[in-house]
Short mmCIF file of C-alpha atoms in Angstrom, two decimals:
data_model
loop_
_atom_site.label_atom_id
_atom_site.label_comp_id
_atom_site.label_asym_id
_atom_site.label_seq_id
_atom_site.Cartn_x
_atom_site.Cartn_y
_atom_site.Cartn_z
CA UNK Z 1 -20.80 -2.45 -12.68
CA UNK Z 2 -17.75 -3.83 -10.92
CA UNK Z 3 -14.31 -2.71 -10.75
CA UNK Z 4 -12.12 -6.19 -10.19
CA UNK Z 5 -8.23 -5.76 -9.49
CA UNK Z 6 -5.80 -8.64 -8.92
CA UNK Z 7 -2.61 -8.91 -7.62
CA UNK Z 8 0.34 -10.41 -8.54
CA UNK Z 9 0.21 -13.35 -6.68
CA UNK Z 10 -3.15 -14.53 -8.61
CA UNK Z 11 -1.82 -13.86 -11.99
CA UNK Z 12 1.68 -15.61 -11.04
CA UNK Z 13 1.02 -18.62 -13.04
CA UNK Z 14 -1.17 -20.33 -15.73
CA UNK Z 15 -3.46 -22.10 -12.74
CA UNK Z 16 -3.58 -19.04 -10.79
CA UNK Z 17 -4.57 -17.33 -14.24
CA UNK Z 18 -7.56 -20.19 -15.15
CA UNK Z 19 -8.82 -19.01 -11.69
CA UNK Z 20 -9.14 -15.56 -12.23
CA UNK Z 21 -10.93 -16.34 -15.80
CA UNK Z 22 -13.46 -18.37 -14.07
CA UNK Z 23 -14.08 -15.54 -11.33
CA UNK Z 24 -14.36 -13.14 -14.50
CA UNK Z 25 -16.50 -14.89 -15.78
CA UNK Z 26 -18.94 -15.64 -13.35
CA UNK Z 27 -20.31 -12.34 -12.53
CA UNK Z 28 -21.47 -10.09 -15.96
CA UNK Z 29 -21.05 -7.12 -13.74
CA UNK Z 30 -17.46 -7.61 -13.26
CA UNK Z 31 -16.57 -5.43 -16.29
CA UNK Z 32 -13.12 -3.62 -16.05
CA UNK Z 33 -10.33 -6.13 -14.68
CA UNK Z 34 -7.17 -4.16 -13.08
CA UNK Z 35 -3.87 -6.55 -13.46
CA UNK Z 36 -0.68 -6.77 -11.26
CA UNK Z 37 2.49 -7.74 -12.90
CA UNK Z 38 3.08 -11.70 -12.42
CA UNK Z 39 4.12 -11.89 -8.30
CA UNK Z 40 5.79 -14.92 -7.06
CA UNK Z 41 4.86 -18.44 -7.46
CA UNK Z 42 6.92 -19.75 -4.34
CA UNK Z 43 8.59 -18.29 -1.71
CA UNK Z 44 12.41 -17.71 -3.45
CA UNK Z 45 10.67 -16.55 -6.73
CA UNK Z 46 11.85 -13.22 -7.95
CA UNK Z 47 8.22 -10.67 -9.13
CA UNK Z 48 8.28 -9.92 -12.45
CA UNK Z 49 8.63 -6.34 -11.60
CA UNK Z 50 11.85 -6.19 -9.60
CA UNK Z 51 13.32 -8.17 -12.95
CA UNK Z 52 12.48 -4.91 -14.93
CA UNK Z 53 14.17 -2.67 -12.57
CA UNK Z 54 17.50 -4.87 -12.46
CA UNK Z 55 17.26 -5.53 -16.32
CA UNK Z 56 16.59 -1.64 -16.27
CA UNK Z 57 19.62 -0.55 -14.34
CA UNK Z 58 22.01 -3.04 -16.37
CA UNK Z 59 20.89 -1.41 -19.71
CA UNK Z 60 21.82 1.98 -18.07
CA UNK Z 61 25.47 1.00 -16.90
CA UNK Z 62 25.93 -0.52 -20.37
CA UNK Z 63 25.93 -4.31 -18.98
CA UNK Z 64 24.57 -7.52 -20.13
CA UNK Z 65 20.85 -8.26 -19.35
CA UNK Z 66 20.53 -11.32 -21.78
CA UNK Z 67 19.73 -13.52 -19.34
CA UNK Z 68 17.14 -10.83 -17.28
CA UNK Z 69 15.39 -10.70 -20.58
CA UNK Z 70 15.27 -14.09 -20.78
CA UNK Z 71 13.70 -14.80 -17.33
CA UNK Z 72 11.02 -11.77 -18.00
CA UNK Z 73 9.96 -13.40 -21.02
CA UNK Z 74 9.59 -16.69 -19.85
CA UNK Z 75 7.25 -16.28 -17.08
CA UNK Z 76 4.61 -14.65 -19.70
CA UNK Z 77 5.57 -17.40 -21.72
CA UNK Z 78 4.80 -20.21 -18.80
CA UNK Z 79 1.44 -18.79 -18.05
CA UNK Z 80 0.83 -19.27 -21.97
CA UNK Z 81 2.29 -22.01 -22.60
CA UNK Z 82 -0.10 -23.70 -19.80
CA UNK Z 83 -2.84 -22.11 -21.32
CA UNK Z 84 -2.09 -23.45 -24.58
CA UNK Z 85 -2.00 -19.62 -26.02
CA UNK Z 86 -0.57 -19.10 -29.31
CA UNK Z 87 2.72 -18.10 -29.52
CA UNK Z 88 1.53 -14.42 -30.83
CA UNK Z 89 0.96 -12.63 -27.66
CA UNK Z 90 4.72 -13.49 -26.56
CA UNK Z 91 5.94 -12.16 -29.39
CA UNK Z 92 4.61 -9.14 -29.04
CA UNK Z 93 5.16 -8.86 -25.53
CA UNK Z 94 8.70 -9.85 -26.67
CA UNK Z 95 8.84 -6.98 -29.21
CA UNK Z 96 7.57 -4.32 -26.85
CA UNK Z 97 10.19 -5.24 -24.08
CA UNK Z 98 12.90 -4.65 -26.58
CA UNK Z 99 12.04 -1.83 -27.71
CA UNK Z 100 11.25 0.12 -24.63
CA UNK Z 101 14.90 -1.41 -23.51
CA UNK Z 102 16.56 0.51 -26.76
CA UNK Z 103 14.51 3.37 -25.82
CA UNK Z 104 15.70 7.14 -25.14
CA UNK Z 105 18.49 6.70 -21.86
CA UNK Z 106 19.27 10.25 -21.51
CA UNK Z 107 16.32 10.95 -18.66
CA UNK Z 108 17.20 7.53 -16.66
CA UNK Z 109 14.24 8.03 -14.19
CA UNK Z 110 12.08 8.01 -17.09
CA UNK Z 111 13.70 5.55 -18.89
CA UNK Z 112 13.06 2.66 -15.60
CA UNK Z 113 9.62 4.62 -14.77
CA UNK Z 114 8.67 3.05 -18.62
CA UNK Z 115 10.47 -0.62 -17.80
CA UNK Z 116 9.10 -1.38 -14.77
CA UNK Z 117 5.71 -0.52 -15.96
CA UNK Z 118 5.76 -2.63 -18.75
CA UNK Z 119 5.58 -5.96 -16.24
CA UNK Z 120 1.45 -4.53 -15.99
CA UNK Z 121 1.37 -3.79 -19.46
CA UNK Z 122 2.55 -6.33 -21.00
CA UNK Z 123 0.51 -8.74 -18.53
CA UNK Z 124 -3.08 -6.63 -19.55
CA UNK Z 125 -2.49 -7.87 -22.79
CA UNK Z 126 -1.58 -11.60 -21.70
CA UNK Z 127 -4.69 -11.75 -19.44
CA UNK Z 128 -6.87 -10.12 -22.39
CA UNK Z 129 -5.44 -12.81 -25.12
CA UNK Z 130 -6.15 -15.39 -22.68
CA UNK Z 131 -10.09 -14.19 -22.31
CA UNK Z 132 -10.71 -14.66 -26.05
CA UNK Z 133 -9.15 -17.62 -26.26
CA UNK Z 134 -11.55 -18.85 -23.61
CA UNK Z 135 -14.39 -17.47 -25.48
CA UNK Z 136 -14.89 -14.09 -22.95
CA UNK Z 137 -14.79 -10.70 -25.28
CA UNK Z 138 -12.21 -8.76 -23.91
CA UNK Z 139 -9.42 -6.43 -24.86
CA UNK Z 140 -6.51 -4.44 -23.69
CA UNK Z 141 -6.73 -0.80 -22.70
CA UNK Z 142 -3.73 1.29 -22.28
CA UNK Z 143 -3.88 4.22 -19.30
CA UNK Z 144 -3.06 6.75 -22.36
CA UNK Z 145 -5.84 5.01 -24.41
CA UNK Z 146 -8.28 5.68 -21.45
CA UNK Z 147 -6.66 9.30 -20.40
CA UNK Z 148 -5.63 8.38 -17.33
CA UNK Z 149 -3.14 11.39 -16.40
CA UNK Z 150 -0.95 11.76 -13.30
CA UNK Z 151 1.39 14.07 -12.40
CA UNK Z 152 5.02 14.13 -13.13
CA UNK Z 153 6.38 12.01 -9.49
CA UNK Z 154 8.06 9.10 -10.40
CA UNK Z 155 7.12 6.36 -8.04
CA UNK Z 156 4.89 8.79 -6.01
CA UNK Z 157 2.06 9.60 -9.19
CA UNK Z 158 -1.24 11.29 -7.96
CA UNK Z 159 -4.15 11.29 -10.76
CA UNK Z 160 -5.00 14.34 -12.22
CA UNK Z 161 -8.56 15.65 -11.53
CA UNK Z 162 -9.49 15.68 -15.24
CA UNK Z 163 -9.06 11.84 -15.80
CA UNK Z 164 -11.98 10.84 -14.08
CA UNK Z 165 -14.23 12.23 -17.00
CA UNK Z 166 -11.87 10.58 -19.22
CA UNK Z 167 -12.22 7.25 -17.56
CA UNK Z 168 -15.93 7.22 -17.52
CA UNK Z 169 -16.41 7.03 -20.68
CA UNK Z 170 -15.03 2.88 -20.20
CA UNK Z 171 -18.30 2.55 -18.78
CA UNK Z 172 -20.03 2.47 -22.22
CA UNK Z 173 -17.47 -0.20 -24.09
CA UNK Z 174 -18.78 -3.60 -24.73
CA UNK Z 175 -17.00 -6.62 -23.97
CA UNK Z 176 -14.17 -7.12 -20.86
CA UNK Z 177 -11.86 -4.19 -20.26
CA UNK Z 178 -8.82 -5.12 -18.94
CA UNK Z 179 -6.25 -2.57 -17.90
CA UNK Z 180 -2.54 -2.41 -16.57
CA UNK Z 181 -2.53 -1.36 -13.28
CA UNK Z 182 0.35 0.54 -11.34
CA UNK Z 183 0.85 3.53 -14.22
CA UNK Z 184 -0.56 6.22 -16.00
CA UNK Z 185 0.85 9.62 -18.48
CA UNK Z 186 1.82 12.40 -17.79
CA UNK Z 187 1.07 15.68 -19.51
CA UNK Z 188 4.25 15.34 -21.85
CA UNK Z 189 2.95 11.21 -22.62
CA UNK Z 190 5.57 9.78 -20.41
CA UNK Z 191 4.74 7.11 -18.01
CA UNK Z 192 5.05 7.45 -14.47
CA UNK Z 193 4.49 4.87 -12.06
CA UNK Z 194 1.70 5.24 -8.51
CA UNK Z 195 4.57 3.72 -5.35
CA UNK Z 196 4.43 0.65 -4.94
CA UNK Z 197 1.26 -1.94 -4.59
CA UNK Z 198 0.19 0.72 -7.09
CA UNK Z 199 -2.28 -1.24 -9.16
CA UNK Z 200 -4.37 -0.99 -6.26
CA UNK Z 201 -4.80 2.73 -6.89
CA UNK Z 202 -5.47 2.40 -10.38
CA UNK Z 203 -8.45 0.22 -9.66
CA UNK Z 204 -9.73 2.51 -7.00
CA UNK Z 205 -8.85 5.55 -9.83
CA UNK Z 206 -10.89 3.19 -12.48
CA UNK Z 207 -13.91 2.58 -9.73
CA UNK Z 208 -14.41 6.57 -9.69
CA UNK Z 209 -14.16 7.12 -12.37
CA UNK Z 210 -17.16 5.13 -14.15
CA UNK Z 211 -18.84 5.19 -10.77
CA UNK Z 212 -19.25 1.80 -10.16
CA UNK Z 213 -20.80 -0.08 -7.63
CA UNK Z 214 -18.27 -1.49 -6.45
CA UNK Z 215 -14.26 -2.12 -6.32
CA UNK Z 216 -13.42 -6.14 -5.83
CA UNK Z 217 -9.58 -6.69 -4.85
CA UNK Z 218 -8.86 -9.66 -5.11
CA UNK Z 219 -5.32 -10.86 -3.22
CA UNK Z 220 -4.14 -14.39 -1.45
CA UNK Z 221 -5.92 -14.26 1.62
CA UNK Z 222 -9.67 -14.58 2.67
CA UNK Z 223 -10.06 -11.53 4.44
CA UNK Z 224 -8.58 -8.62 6.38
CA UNK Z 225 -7.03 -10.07 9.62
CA UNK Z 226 -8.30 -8.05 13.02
CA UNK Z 227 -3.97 -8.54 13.44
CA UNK Z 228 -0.68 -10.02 11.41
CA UNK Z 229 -1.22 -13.73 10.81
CA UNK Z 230 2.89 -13.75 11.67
CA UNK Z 231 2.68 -12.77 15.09
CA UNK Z 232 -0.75 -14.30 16.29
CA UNK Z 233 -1.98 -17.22 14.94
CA UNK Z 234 -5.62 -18.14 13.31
CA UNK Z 235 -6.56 -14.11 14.17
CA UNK Z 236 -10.10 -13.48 13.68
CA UNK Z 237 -11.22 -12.05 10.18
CA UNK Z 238 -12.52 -8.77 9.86
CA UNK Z 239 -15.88 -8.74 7.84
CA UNK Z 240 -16.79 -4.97 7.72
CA UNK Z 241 -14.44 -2.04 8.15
CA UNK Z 242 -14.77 1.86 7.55
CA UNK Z 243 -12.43 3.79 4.72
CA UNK Z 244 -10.61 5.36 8.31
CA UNK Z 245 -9.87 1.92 9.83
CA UNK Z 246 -8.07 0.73 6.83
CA UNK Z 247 -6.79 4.02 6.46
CA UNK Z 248 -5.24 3.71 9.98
CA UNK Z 249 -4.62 0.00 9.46
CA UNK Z 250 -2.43 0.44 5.97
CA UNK Z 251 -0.25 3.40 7.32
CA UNK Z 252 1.22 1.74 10.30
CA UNK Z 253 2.18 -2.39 8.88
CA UNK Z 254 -1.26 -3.76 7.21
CA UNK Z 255 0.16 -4.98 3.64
CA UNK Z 256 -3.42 -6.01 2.34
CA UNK Z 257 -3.89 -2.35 1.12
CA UNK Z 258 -1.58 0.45 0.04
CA UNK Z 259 -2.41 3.40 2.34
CA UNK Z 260 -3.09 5.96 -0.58
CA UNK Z 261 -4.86 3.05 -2.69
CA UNK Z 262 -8.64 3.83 -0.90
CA UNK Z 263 -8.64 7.52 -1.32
CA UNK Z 264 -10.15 7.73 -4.62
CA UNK Z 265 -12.68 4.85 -4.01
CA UNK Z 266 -13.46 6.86 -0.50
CA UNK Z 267 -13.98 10.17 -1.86
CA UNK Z 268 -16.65 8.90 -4.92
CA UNK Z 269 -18.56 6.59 -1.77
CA UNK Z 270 -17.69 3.41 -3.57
CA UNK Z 271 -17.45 -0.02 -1.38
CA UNK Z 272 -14.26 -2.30 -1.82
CA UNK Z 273 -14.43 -5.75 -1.14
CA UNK Z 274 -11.14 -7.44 -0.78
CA UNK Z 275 -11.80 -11.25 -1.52
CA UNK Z 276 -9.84 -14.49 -2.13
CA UNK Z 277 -8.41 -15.72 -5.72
CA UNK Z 278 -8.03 -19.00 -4.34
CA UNK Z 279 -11.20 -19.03 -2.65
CA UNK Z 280 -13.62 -16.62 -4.38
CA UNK Z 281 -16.51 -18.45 -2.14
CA UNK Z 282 -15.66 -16.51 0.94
CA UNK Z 283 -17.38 -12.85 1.65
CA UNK Z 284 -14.09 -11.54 2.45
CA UNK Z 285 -13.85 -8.25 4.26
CA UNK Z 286 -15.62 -4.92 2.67
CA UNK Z 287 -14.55 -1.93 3.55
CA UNK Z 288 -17.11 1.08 3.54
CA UNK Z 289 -17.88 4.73 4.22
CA UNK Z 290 -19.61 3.84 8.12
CA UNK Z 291 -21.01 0.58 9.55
CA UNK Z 292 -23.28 -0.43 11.94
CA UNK Z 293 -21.09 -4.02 13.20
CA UNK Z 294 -19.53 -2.69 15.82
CA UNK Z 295 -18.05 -5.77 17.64
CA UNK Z 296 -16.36 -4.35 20.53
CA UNK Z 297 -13.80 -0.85 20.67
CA UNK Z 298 -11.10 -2.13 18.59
CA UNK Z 299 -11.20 -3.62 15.16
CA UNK Z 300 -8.12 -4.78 14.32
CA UNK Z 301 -4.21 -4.31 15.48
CA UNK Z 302 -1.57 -2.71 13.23
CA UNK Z 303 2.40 -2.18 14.11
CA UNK Z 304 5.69 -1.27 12.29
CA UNK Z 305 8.65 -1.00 13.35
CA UNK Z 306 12.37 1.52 12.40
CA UNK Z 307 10.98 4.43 14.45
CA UNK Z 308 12.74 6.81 16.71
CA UNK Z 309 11.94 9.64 18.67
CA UNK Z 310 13.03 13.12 19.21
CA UNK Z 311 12.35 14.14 22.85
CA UNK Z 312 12.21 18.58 23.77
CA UNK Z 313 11.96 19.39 26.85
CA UNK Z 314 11.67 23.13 27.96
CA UNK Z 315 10.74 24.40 31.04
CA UNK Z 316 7.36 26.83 30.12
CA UNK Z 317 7.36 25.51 26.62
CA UNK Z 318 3.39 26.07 26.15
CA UNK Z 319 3.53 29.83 26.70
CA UNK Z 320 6.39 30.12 24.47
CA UNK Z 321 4.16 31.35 20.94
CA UNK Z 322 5.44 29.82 17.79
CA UNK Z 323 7.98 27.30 19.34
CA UNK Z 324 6.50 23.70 17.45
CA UNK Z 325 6.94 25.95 14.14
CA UNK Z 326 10.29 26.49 14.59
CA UNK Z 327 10.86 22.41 15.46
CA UNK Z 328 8.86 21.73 12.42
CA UNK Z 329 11.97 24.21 10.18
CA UNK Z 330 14.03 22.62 11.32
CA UNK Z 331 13.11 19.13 10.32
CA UNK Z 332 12.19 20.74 6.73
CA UNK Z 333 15.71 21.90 6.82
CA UNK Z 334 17.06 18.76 6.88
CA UNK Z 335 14.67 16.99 4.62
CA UNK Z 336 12.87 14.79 7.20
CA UNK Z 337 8.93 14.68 7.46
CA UNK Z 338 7.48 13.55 10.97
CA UNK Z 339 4.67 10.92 12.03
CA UNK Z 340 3.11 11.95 15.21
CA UNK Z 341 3.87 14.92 17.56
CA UNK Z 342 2.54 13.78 21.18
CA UNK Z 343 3.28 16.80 23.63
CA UNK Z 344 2.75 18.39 26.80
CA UNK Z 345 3.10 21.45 28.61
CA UNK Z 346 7.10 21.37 29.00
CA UNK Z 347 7.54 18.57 26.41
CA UNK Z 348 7.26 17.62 22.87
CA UNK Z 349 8.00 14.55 20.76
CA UNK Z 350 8.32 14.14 17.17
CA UNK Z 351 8.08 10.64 15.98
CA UNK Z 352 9.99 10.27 12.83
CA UNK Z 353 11.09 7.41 10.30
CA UNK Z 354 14.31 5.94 11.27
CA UNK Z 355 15.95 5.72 7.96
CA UNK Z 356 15.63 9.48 7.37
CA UNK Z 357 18.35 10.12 9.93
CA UNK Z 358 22.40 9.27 9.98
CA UNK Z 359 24.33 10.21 12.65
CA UNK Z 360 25.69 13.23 11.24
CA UNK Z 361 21.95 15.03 11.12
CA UNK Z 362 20.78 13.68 14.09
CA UNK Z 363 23.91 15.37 15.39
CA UNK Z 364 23.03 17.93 13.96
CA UNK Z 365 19.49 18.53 14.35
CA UNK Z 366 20.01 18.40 18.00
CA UNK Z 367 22.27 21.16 18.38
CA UNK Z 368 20.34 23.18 16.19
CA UNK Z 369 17.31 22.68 18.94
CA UNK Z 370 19.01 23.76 21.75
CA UNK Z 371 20.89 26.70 20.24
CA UNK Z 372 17.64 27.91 18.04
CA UNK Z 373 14.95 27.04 20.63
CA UNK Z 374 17.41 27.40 24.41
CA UNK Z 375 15.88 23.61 24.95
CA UNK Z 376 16.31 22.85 28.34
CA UNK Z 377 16.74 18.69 27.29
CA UNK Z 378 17.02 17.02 23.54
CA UNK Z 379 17.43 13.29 23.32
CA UNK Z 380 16.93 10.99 20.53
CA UNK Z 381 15.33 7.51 21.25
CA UNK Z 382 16.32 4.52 18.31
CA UNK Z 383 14.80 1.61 17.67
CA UNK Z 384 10.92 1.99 18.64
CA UNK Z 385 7.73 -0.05 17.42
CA UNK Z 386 4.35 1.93 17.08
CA UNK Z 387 1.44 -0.06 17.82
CA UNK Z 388 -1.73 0.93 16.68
CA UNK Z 389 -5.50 0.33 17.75
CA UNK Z 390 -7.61 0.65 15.28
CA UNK Z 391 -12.05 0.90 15.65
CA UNK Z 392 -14.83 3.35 15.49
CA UNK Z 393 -15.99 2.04 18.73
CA UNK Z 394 -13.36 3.73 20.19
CA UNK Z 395 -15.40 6.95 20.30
CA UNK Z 396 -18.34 5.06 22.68
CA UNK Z 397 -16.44 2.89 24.66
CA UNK Z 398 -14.92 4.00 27.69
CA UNK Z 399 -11.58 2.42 29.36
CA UNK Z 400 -10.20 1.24 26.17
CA UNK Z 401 -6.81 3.03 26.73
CA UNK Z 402 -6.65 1.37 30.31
CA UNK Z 403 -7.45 -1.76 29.19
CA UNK Z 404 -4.43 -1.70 26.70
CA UNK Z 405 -2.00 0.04 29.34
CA UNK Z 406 -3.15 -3.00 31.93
CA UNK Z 407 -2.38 -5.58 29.19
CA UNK Z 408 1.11 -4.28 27.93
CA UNK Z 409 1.53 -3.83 31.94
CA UNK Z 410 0.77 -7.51 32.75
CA UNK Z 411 3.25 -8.51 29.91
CA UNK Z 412 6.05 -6.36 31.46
CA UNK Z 413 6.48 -4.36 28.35
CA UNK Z 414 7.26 -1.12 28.93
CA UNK Z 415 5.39 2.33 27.14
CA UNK Z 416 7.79 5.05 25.46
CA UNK Z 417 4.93 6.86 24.61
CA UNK Z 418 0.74 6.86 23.88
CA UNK Z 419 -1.12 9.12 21.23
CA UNK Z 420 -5.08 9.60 20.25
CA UNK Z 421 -5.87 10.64 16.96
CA UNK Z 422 -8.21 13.54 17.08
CA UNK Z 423 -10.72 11.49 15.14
CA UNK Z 424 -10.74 9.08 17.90
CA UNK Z 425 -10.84 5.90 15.93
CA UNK Z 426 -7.08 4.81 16.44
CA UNK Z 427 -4.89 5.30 19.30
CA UNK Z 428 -0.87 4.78 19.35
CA UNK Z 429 1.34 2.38 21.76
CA UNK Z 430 5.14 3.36 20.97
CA UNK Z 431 7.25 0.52 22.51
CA UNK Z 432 10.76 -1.12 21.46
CA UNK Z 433 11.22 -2.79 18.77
CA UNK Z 434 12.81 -5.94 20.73
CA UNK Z 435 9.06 -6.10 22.26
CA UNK Z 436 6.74 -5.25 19.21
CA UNK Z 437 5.22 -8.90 18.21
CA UNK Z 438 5.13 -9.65 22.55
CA UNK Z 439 3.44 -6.39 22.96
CA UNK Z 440 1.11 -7.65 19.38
CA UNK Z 441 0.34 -10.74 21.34
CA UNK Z 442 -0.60 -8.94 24.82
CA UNK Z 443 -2.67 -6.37 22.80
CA UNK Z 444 -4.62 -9.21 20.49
CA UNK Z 445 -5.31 -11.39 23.92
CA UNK Z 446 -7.02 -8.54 25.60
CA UNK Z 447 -9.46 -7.45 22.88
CA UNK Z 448 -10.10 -10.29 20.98
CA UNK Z 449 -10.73 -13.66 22.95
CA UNK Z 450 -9.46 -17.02 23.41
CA UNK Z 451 -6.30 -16.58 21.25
CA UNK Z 452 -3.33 -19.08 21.30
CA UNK Z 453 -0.33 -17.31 19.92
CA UNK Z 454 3.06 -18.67 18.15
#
């Protein structure tokens, strides 16, 4: 059996709809279908999901979301019109809209938590309506149907442990299951939504839970890049990569996969593939527990960028018992959660998100470091890139950290800072941001050959 998820951007219009019936349709084993909202159909279009959340908010302040509604509607009512669907379906989606927008306001989180989750919902039952009318049993499954329950996080829902014997039980309905991604219940039967890119979680949820053989994802591009098609042009495509790579990959800039999205899929052994929509043909990139293709030390090339640093320096820091403790309360204090902690003997570095910080607490935070710690020097770097190399064959290779060093080097782009995971399979280039797609470029040219970049 085969878990199949797809994103927005293949169920964005009737065409883009036809294709994912025929990739249905073509494999029996592809059994339980996970469904984005409708994502963009061109560059300027709005998702239908970030229309909920405005037409959401207006309800709240008491305004006018006529013409939101409007717009929601219509793009379910494109993909069926150009499907020649009966006018049913939209009517009910229709009816359910409404009424979840004259729902209960007094918890607002709630009350956009159920909105903005209705863009999946209300799409599960467009996609299933559209399989019978092709002639391909099929029907809608809600999360509560199924029992999928998360905890109480808005935006930041983690499946509870006892949904997984819930979920298997899909295994053993006939016919084409296809289920709203990006949601599930909580205890009390509210909805609460996984962060964003969500549905990608529910599919790896769905894949554990009725132990299938596999998780297909299927998005807009042919494969996993080794780097970001923006900054270097025609990069090679990554055919096999471990549940760590991507891991390491998602968490510092790869957008294919949400970083939490594998987890469940990882920890029940199950193999994703992520494949093309528009060109269901290609083997795409699958992404497994180890692998024996081990072309070269690094596997692909990873950076984001709105980092800054905080630099200690203290002069017999390491005999000093307890000191990184008292760093980390400090940060807790303030609310702000770190990234990496690269240190030496007489120095330490906390890498943290720059949008966690205003002036005010990084004022702060510093003068509670010297006064609660006698720190000898406390500076605050802005604006920093983190670069990450990604690859198991990392661990065999020797000189892969020189190599990089000579390449950045040769580019005259300066290093704030380098970090090794203890695992071994990534290590961490912290430049500026000015430099970050130069630095890319320099990176990609020494690892992977013959590359012409923008």
């Amino acid at each position: 059996m085969k878990v199949v998820k797809f994103g927005g951007s293949s169920l964005a219009s009737g065409a883009q709809v036809e294709k994912v019936f025929h990739i249905v349709a073509s494999d029996p084993e592809r059994k339980i279908v996970v469904v984005s909202a409708p994502g963009k159909r061109y560059s300027d279009d709005i998702k239908v999901t970030d229309l909920l959340i405005s037409c959401a908010e207006k309800y709240l302040k008491g305004e006018d979301a006529s013409e939101l509604i409007e717009t929601i509607i219509g793009r379910y009512k494109s993909i069926a019109d150009e499907l020649n669907l009966s006018n049913n379906i939209i009517e009910k989606i229709t009816d359910d809209l409404l009424s979840l927008l004259s729902g209960d306001k007094d918890n607002p989180a709630s009350f956009i938590e159920a909105v903005k989750a209705s863009g999946e919902d209300n799409n599960a039952k467009l996609i299933a309506a559209v399989f019978n009318h092709k002639g391909l049993e099929a029907r809608y499954v809600s999360p509560k149907e199924a029992g999928l329950l998360v905890s109480n996080e808005p935006g930041n829902a983690q499946v509870l442990p006892v949904s997984y014997e819930r979920l298997y039980e899909l295994k053993n309905q006939s016919g084409i299951i296809v289920f709203p991604g990006f949601f599930g219940y909580n205890t009390e039967g509210d909805v609460v939504t996984f962060s964003r890119s969500g549905s990608d979680i529910t599919g790896s949820i769905l894949a554990n839970g009725v132990k299938a053989d596999l998780y297909e994802n299927f998005t807009d591009v042919d494969a996993v890049y080794a780097v970001n098609p923006n900054i270097v042009k025609n990069p090679k495509e990554i055919r096999e990569l471990t549940y760590r790579e991507m891991r390491e990959l998602s968490y510092c800039g790869f957008s294919v996969f949400h970083d939490e999205a594998l987890i469940p899929a990882f920890r029940a052994g199950i193999p994703v593939n992520v494949k093309n929509t528009n060109n269901p043909e290609a083997p795409g990139t699958l992404i497994m527990s180890a692998r024996e293709n081990i072309n070269g030390p690094v596997v692909g090339i990873a950076s984001d960028d709105k980092f800054c640093s905080i630099y200690v320096g203290k002069y017999m820091m390491n005999k000093e018992i307890g000191f990184g403790r008292k760093i980390l309360l400090i940060l807790e204090e303030f609310g702000l959660s770190f990234e990496h902690i690269p240190s030496g003997i007489d120095d330490i570095t906390i890498i943290v998100r720059q949008n966690q910080m205003d002036q005010e607490i990084e004022k702060s935070i510093v003068k509670r470091i010297i006064a609660d710690l006698d720190a000898d020097e406390v500076r605050v770097e802005h604006d920093l890139a983190l670069i990450m190399l990604v690859g198991e064959g990392m661990r065999q290779k020797v000189g892969t950290a020189a190599r990089a060093s000579n390449a950045l080097a040769a580019a005259n782009i300066n290093i704030e800072m380098i970090n090794q995971g203890s695992s071994e399979t990534s290590m961490m280039f912290g430049v500026k941001d000015a430099v970050e797609k130069k630095a890319v470029q320099a990176l990609y040219e020494e690892f992977f050959a013959e590359v012409k970049v923008r």
